[in-house]
C-alpha atoms as a PDB file:
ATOM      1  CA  UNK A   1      12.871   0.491  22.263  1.00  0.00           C
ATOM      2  CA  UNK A   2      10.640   1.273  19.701  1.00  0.00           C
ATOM      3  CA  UNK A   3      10.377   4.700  18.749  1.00  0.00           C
ATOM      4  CA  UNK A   4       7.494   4.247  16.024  1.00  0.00           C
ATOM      5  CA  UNK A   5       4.130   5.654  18.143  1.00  0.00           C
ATOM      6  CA  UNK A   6       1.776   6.955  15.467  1.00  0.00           C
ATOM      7  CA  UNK A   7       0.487   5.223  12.517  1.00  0.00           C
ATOM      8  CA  UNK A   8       4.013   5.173  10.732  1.00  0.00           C
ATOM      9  CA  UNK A   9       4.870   1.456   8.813  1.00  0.00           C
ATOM     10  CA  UNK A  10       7.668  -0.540  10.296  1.00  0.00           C
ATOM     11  CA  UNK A  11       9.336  -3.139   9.001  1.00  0.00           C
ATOM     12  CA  UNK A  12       8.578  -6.397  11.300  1.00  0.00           C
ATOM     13  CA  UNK A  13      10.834  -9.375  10.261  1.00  0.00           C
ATOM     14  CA  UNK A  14      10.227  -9.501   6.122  1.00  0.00           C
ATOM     15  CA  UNK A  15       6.482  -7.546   5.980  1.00  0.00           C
ATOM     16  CA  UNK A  16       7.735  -3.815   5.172  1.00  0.00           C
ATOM     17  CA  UNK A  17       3.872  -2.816   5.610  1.00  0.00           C
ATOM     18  CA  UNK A  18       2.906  -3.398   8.787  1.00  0.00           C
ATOM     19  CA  UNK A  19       0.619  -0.706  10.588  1.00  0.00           C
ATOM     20  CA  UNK A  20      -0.926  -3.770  13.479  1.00  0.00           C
ATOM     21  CA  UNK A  21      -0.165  -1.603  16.374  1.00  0.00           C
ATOM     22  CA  UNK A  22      -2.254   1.064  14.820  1.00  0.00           C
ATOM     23  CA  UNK A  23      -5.150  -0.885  14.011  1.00  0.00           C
ATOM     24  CA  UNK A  24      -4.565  -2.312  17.608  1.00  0.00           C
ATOM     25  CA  UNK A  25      -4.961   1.172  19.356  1.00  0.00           C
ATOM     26  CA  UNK A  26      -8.524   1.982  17.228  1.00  0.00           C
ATOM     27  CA  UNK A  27     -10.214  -1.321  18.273  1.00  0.00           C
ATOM     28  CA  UNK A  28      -9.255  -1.019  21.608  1.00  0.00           C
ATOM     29  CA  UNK A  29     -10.590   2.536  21.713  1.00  0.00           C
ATOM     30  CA  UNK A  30     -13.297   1.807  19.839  1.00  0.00           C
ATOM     31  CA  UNK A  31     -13.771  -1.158  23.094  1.00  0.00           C
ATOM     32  CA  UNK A  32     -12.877   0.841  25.269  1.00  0.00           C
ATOM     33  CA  UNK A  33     -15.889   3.036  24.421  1.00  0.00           C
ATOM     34  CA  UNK A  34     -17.968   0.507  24.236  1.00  0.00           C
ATOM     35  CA  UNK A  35     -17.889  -0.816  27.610  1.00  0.00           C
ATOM     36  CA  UNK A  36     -17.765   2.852  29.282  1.00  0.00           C
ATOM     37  CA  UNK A  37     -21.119   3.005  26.894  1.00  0.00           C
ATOM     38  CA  UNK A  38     -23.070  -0.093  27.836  1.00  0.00           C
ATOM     39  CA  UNK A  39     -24.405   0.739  31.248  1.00  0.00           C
ATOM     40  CA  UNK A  40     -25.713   4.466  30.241  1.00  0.00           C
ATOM     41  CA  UNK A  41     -27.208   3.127  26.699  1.00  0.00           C
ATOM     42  CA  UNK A  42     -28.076  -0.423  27.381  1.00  0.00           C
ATOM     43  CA  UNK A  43     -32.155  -0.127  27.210  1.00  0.00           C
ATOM     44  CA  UNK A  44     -31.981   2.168  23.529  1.00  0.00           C
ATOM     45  CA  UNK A  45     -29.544  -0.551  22.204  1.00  0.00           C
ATOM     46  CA  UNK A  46     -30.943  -2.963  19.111  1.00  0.00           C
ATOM     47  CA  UNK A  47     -29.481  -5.660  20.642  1.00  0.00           C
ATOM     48  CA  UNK A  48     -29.335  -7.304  23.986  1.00  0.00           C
ATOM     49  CA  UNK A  49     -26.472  -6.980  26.706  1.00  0.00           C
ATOM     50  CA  UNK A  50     -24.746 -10.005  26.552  1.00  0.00           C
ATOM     51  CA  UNK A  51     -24.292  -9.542  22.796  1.00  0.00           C
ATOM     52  CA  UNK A  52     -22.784  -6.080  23.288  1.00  0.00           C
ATOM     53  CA  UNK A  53     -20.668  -8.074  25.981  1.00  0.00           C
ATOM     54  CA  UNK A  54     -19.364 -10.087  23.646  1.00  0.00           C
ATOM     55  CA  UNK A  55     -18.804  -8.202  20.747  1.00  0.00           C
ATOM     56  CA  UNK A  56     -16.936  -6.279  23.118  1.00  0.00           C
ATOM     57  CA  UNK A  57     -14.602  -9.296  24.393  1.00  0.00           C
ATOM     58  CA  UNK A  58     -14.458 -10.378  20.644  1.00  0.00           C
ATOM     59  CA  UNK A  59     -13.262  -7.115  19.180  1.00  0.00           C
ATOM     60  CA  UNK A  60     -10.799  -7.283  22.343  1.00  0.00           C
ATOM     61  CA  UNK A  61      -9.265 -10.634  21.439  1.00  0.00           C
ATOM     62  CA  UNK A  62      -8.352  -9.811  17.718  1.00  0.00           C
ATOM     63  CA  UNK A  63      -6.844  -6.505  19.032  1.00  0.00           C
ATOM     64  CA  UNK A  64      -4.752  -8.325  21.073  1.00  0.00           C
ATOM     65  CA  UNK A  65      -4.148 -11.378  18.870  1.00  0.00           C
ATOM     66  CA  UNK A  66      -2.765  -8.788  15.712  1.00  0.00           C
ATOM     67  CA  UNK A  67       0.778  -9.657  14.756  1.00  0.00           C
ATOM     68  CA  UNK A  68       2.724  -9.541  11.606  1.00  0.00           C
ATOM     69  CA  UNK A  69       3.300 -13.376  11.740  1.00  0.00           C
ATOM     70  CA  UNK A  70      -0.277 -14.145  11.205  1.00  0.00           C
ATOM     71  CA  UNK A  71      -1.997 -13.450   8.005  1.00  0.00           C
ATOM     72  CA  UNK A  72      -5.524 -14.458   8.545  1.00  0.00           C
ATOM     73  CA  UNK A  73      -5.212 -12.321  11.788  1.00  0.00           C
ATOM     74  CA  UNK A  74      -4.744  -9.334   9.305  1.00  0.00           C
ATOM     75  CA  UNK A  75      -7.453 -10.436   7.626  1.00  0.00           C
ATOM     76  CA  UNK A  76      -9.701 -11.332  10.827  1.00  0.00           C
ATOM     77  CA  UNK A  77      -8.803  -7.591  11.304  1.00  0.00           C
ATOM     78  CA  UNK A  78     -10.099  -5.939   8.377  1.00  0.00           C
ATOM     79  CA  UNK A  79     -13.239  -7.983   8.223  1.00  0.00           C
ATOM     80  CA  UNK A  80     -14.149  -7.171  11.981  1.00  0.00           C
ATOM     81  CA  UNK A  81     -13.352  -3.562  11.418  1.00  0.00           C
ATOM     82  CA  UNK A  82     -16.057  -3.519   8.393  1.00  0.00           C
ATOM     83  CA  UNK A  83     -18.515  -4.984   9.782  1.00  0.00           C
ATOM     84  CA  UNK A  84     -18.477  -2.781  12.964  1.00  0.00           C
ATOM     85  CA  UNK A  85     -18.037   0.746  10.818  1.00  0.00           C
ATOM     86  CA  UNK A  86     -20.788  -0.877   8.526  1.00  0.00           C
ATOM     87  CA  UNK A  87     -22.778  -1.487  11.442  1.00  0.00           C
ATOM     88  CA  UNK A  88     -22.073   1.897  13.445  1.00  0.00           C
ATOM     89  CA  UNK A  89     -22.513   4.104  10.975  1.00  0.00           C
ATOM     90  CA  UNK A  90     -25.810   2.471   9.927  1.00  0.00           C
ATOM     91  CA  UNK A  91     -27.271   3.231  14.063  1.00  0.00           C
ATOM     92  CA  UNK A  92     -25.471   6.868  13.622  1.00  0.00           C
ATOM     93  CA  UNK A  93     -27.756   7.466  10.373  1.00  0.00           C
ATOM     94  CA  UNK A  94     -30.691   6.408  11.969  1.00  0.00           C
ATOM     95  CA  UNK A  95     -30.475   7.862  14.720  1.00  0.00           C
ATOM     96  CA  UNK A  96     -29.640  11.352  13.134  1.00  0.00           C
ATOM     97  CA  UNK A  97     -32.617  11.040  11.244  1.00  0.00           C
ATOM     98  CA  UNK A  98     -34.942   9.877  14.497  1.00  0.00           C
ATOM     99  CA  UNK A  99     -33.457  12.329  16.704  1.00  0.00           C
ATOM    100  CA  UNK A 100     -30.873  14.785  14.770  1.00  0.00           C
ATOM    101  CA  UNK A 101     -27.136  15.687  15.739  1.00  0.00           C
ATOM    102  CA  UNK A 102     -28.333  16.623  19.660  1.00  0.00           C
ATOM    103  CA  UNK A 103     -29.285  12.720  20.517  1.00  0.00           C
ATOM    104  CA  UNK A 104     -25.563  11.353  22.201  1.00  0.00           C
ATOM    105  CA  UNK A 105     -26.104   7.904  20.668  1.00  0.00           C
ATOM    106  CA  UNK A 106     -25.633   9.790  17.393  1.00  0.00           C
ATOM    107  CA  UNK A 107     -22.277  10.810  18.781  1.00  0.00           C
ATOM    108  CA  UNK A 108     -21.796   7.848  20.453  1.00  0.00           C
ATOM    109  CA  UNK A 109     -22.307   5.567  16.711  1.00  0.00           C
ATOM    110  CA  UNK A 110     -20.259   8.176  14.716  1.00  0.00           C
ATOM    111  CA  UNK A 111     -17.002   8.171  16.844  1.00  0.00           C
ATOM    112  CA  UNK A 112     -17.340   4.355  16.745  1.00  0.00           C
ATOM    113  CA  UNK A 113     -17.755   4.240  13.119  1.00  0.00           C
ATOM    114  CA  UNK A 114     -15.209   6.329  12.690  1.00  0.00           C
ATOM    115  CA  UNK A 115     -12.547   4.394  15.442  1.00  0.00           C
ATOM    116  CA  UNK A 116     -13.585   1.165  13.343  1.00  0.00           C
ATOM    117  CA  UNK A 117     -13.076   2.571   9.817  1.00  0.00           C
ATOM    118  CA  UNK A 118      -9.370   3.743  10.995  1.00  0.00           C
ATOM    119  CA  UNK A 119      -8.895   0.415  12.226  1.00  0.00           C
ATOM    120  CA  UNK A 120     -10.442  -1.262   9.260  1.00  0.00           C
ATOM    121  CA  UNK A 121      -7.954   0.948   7.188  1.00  0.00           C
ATOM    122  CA  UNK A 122      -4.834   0.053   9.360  1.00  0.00           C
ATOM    123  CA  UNK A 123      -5.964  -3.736   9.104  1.00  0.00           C
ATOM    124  CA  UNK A 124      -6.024  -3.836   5.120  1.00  0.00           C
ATOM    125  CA  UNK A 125      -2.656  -1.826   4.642  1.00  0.00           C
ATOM    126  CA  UNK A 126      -1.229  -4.733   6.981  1.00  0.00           C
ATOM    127  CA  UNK A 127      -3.098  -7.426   5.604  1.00  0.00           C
ATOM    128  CA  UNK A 128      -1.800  -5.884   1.608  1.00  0.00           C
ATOM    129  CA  UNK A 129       1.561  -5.559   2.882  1.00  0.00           C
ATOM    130  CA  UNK A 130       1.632  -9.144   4.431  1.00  0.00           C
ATOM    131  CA  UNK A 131       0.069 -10.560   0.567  1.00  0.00           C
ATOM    132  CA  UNK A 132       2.701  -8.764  -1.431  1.00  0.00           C
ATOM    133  CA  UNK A 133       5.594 -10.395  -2.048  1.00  0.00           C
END
C-alpha cells in the first residue's frame, strides 16, 4: 500500500518526479467546489450553466485521466490548471474591487484560484519530471 499521502514525489516506473496524485486531489477540490457552488451562484456567474457544467465534467476527466505514463496528460494538466487560476483570480479581482473582501464570490474565486494554481504547480513538476531524461 502506498504510504505517500501528501504532496511528496514518488518514483512511478522510470519518472522520479511525479506529484499526479497531488495535482489530482486540487482539481477535484477545486470541482468539487464548483458544483456545491453552481446552484447558490448560478444567476451572478459570467457565463451560462451548461458551460460551468462542463468545465466542471472537463476539469473532472483530466483529474481522473493523470498518470505518469502519459505525457501530454501532464501537460493537459498544467495548461487546464492555468487557465482556470488565470481565470479565477481574474473574477476574485473584480469582484473585490465591485464589492470588497465581504462579497462570498470573492471567497468563492480566491480559494479556486488558489486550488488551481496548486494544481497547476503539481502538474508542471510532473510534466518537468516526465521531460527530463
Amino acid at each position: 500500500m502506498d504510504q505517500n499521502k501528501g504532496t511528496e514525489p514518488r518514483r512511478v516506473g522510470v519518472l522520479l518526479h511525479y506529484y499526479g496524485d497531488a495535482a489530482r486531489r486540487f482539481f477535484l477540490a477545486g470541482a468539487l467546489l464548483m458544483i456545491v457552488a453552481l446552484p447558490i451562484f448560478n444567476d451572478l456567474l459570467p457565463v451560462n450553466a451548461f458551460l460551468s457544467i462542463f468545465t466542471i465534467i472537463f476539469v473532472g476527466f483530466f483529474a481522473g485521466f493523470t498518470n505518469p505514463r502519459q505525457r501530454w496528460v501532464l501537460a493537459m494538466d498544467a495548461v487546464i490548471g492555468i487557465i482556470a487560476f488565470c481565470t479565477f483570480e481574474y473574477y476574485a479581482v473584480d469582484f473585490y474591487v465591485q464589492y470588497a473582501f465581504q462579497n462570498l464570490l470573492f471567497v468563492l474565486n480566491q480559494v479556486l484560484a488558489l486550488l488551481f494554481f496548486l494544481g497547476a504547480y503539481y502538474s508542471v513538476k510532473s510534466w518537468r519530471g516526465a521531460s527530463v531524461k
